[in-house]
Short mmCIF file of C-alpha atoms and ligand atoms in Angstrom, two decimals:
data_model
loop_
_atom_site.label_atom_id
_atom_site.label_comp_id
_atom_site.label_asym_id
_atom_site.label_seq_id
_atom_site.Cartn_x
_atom_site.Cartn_y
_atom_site.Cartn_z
CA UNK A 1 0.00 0.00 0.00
CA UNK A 2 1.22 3.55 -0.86
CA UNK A 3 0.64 6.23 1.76
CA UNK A 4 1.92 10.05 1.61
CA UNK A 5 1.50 10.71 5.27
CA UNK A 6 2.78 7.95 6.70
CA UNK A 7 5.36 5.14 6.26
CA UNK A 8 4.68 1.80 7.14
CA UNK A 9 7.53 -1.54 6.84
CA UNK A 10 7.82 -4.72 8.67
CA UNK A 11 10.70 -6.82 10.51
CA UNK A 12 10.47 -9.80 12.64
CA UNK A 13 7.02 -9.94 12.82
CA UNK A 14 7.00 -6.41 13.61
CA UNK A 15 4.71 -3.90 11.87
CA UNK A 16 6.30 -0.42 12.53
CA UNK A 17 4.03 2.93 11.22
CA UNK A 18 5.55 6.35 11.13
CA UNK A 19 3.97 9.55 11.15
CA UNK A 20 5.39 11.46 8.20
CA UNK A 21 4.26 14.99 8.24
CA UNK A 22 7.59 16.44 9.62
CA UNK A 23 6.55 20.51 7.96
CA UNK A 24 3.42 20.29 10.40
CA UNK A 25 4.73 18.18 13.41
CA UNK A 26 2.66 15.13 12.36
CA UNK A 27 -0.41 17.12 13.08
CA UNK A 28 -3.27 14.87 12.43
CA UNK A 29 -5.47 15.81 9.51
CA UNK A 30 -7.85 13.65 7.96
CA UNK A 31 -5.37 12.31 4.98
CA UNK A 32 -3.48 11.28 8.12
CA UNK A 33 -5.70 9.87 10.02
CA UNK A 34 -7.48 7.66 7.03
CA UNK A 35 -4.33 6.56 5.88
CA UNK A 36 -3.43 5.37 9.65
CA UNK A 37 -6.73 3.37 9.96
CA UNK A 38 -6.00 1.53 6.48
CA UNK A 39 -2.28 1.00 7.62
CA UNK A 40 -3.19 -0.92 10.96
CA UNK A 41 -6.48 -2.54 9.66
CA UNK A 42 -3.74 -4.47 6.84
CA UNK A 43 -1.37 -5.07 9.66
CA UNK A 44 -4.03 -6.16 11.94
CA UNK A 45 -5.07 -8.28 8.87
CA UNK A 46 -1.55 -9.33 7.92
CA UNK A 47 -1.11 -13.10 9.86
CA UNK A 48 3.25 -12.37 9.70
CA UNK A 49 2.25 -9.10 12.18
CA UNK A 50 2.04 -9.81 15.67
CA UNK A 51 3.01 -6.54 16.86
CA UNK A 52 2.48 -2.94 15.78
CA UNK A 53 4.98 -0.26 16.54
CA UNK A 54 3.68 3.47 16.19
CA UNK A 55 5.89 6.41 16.34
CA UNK A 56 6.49 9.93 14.84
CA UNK A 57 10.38 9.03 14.51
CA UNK A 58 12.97 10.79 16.82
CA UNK A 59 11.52 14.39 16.65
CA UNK A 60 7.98 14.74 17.08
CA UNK A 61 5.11 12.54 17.98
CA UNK A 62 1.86 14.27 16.56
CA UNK A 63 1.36 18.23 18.15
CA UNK A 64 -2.16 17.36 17.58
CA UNK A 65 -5.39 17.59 15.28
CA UNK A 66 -4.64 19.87 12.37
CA UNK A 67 -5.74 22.81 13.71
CA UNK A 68 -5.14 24.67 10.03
CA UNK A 69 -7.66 21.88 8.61
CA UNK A 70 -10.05 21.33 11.29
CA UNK A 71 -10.50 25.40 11.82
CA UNK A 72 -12.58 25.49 8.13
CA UNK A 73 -14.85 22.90 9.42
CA UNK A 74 -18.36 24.26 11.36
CA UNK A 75 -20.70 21.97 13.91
CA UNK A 76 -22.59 21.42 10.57
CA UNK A 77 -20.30 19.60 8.37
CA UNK A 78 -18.13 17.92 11.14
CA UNK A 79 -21.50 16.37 12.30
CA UNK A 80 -22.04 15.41 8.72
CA UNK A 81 -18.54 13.73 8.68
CA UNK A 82 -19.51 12.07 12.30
CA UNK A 83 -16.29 13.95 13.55
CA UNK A 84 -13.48 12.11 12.05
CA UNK A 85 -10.74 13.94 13.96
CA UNK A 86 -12.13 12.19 17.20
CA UNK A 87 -14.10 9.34 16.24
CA UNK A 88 -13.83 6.46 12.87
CA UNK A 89 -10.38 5.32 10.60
CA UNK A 90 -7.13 5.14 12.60
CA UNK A 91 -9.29 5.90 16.03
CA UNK A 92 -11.42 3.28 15.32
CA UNK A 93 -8.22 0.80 14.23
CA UNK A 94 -6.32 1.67 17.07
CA UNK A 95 -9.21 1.02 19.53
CA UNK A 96 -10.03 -2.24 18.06
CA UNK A 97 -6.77 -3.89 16.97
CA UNK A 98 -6.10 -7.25 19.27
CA UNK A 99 -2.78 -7.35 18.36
CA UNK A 100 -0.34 -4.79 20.60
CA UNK A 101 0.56 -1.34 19.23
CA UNK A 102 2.94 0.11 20.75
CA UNK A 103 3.46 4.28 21.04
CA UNK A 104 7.08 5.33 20.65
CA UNK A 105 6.83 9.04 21.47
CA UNK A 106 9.62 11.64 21.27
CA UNK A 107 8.81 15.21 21.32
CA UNK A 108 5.40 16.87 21.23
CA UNK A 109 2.52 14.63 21.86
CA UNK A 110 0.09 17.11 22.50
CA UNK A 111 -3.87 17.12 22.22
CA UNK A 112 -4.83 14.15 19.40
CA UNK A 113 -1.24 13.31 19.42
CA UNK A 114 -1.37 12.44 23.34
CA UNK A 115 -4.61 10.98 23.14
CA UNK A 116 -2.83 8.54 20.29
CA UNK A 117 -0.17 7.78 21.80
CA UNK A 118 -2.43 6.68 24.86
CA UNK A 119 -4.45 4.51 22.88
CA UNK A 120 -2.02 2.30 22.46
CA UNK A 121 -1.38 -0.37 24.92
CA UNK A 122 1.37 1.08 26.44
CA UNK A 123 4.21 3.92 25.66
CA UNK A 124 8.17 4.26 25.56
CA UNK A 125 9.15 7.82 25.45
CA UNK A 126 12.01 9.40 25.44
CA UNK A 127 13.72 11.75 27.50
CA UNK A 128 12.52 14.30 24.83
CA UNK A 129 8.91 13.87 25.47
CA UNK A 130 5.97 15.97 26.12
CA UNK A 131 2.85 15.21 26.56
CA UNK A 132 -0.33 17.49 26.74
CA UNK A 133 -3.79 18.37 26.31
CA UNK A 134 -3.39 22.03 24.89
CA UNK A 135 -7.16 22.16 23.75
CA UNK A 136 -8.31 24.34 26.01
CA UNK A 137 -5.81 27.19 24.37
CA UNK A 138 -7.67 27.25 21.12
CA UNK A 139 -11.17 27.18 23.10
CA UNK A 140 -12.45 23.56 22.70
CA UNK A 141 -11.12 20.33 24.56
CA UNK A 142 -9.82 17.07 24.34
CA UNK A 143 -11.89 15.09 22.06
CA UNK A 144 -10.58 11.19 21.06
CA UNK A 145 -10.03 9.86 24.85
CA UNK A 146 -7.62 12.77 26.47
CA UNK A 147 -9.98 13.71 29.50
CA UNK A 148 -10.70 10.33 30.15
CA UNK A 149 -7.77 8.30 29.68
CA UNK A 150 -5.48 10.70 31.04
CA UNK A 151 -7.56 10.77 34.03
CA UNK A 152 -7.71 6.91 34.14
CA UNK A 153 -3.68 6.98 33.69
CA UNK A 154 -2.39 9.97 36.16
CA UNK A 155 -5.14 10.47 38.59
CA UNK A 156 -7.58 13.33 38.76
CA UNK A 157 -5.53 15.76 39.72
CA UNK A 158 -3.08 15.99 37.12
CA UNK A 159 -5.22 15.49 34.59
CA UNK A 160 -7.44 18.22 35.66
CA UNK A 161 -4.34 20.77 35.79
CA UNK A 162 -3.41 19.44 32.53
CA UNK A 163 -6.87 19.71 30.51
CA UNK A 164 -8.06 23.13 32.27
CA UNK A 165 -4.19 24.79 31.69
CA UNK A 166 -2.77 23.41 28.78
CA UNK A 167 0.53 22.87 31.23
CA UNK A 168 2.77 20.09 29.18
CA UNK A 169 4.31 17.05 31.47
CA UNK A 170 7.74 16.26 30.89
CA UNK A 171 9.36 12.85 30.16
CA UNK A 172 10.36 12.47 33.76
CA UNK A 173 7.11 13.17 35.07
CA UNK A 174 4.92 11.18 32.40
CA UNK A 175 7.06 8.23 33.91
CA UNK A 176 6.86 8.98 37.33
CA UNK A 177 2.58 8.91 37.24
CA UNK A 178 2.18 5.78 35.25
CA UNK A 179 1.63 7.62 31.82
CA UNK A 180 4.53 5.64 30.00
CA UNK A 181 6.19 1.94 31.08
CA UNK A 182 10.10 3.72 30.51
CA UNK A 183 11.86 6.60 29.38
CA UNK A 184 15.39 6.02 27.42
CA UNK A 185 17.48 7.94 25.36
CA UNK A 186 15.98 10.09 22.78
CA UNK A 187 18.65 8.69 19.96
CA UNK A 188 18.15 5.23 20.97
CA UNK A 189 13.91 5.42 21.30
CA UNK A 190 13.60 3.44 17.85
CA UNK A 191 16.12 0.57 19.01
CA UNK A 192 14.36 -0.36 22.10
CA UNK A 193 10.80 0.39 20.83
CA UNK A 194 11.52 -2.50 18.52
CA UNK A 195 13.38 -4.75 20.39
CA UNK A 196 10.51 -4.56 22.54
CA UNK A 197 7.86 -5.06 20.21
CA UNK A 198 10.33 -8.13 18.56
CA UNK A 199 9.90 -10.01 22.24
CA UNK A 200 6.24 -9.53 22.45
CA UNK A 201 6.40 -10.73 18.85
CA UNK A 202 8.24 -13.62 19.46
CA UNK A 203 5.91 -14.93 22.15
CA UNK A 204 2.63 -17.08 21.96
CA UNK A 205 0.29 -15.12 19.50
CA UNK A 206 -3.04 -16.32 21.38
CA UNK A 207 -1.21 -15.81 25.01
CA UNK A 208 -0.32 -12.19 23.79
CA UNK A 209 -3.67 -11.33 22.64
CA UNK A 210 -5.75 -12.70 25.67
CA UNK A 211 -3.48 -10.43 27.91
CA UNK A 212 -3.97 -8.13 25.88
CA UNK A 213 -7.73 -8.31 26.54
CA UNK A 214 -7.73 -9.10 30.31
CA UNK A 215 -5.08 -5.85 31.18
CA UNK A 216 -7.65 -3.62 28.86
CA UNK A 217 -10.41 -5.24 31.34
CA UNK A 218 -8.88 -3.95 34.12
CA UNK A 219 -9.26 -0.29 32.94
CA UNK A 220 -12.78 -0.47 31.40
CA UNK A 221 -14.70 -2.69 34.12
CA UNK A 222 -15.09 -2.91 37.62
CA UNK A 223 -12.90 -4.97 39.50
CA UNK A 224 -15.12 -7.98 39.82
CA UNK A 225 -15.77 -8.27 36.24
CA UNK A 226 -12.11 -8.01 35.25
CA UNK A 227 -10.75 -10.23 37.89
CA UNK A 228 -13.74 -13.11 36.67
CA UNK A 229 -12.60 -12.19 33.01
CA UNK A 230 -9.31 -12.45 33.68
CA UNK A 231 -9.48 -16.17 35.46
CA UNK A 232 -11.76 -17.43 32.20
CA UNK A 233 -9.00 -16.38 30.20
CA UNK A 234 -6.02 -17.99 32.61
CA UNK A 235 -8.35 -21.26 32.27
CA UNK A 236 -8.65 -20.82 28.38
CA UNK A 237 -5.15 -20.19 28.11
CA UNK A 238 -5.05 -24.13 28.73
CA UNK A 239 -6.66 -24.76 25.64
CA UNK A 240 -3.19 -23.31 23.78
CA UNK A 241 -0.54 -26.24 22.86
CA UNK A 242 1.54 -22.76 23.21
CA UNK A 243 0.59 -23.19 27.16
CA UNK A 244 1.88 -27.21 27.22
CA UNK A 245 4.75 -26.46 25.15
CA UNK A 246 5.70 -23.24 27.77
CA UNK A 247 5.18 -25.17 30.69
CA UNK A 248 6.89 -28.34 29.34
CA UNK A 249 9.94 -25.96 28.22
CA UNK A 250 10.63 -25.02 31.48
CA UNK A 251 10.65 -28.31 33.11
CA UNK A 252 13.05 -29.57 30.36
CA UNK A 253 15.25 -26.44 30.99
CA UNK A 254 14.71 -25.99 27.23
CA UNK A 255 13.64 -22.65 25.36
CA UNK A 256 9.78 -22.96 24.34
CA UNK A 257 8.97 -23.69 20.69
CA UNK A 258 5.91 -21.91 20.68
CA UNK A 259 3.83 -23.42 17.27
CA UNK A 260 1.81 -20.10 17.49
CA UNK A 261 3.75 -17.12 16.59
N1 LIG B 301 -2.04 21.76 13.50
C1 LIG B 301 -1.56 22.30 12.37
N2 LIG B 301 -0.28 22.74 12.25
C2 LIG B 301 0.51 22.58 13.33
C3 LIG B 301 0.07 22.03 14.53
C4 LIG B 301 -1.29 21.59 14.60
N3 LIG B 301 -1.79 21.00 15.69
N4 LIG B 301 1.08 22.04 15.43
C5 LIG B 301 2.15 22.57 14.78
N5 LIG B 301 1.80 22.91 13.52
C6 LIG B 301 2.65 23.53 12.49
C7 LIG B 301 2.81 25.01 12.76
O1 LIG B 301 1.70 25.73 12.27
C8 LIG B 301 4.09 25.29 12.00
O2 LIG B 301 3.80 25.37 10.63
P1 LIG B 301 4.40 26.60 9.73
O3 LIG B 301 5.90 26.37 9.77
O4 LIG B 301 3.79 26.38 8.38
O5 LIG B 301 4.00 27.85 10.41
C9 LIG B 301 4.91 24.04 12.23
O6 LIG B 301 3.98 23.00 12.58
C10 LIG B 301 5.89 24.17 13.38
O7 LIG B 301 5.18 24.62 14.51
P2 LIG B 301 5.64 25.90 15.37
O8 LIG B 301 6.33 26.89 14.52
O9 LIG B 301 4.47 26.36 16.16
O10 LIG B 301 6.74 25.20 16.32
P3 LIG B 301 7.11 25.55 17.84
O11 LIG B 301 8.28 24.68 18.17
O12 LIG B 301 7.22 27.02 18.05
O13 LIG B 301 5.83 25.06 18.71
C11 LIG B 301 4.08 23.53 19.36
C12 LIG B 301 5.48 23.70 18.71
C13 LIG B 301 4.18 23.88 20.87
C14 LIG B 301 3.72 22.06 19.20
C15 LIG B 301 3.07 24.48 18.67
O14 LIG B 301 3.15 24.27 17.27
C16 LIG B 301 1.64 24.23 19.09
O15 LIG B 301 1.22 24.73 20.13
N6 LIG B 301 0.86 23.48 18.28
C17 LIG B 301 -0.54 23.25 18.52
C18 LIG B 301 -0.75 22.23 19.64
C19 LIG B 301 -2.24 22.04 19.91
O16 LIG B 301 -2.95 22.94 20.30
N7 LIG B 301 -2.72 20.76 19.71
C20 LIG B 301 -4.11 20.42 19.93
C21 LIG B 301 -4.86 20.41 18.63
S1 LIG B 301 -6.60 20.19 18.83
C22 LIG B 301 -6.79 18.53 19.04
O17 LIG B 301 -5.85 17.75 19.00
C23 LIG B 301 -8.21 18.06 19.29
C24 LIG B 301 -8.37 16.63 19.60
O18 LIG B 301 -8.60 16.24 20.74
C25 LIG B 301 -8.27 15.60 18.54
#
């Protein structure tokens, strides 16, 4: 598939997407955006993908919806369009992928950029990083998931400082309230992005994507339904010769073959 505003190639099982609008910090317009959603539906589609890398490349994540494009739209015709900077294509593909995507953010990830990058499953930044939900500076507000995953990530507090100000948190901090798993060095970000999504690649496809499911549980149900969801899938994860090959692996003091990958 040809895209202009992104790039997308694959290694070891990896599928890695870059943002490629470098003049306008990756700022999401709707060429973006549709061109996104096609990208990760193929990889999601693609059986030698079994992880999904997203990143904006070593300068920039996304600074956002583009505000240039989005400011010619009314109520009208963005209610005609069912809001596509906040809602359908990559938002849509992100939100429903079962395979991991991983955010590798350096830079600006501000407003739709930040909301992006927590849509994935988890986030690597590096020490570069920013992360914010300027909305409220051009009068409207977060709009694909900031006020509410934010919240859900860094606790009421912050994210209510962050939404009503604009105020940007560094790398540092972003690490320090459980808005990204690590922080390494911006000129090494790419490296470790995709050695990490190489192990999760390299481990049982149906394991992977069951965990996948059951960690997501824990942040969209109460705690009773997430901790009987995640014991159904434990049980099912039985079912998986990848489980009897594991187990027997380690009592053989061998590496698993897993059949499933
Ligand atoms: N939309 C369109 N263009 C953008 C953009 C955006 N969100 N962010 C940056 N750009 C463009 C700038 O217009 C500029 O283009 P020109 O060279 O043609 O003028 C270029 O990228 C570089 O930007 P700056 O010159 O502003 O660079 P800077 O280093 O001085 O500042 C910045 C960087 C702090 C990110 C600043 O550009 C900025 O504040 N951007 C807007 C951030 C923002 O408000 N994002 C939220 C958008 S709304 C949204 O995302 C809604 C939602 O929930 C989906």
């Amino acid at each position: 598939m040809e895209f202009e505003t992104i790039q997308v190639e694959q290694r070891d099982g990896v599928g890695i997407v870059t943002l490629n609008r470098p003049k306008a910090m990756n700022a999401l317009n709707l060429q973006l955006t549709s061109e996104l959603g096609q990208a990760i539906d193929a990889l999601e589609a693609d059986a030698g993908v079994r992880c999904i890398l997203l990143t904006g490349g070593e300068q920039v994540f996304a600074a956002g919806a583009d505000i240039k494009e989005m400011k010619e739209h009314d109520f009208a015709s963005l209610y005609g369009l069912d809001f596509p900077y906040v809602k359908r294509d990559c938002w849509r593909a992100i939100d429903e992928a079962r395979k991991p995507v991983i955010a590798a953010v350096a830079g600006f990830a501000l407003g739709g950029g930040c909301e992006m990058a927590m849509a994935c499953d988890f986030i690597i930044a590096a020490d570069t990083a920013k992360f914010g939900q300027p909305e409220i500076g051009i009068g409207t507000m977060p709009g694909a998931g900031g006020t509410q995953r934010l919240t859900k990530a860094v606790g009421k507090a912050k994210a209510m400082e962050m939404c009503l100000t604009g105020r940007m948190m560094d790398a540092e901090e972003a690490e320090r309230s459980g808005l990204v798993s690590r922080i390494v060095p911006a000129e090494t970000l790419l490296e470790a992005a995709f050695k990490t999504a190489r192990k999760i690649a390299s481990n049982s496809a149906p394991a992977v994507a069951m965990i996948k499911q059951s960690v997501n549980m824990a942040v969209s149900a109460h705690l009773a339904d997430g901790l009987r969801h995640e014991r159904h899938a434990f049980q099912s994860t039985f079912a998986f010769e990848d489980c009897a090959e594991g187990m027997n692996a380690f009592a053989e003091k061998r590496k698993p073959d897993f059949k499933h990958r």
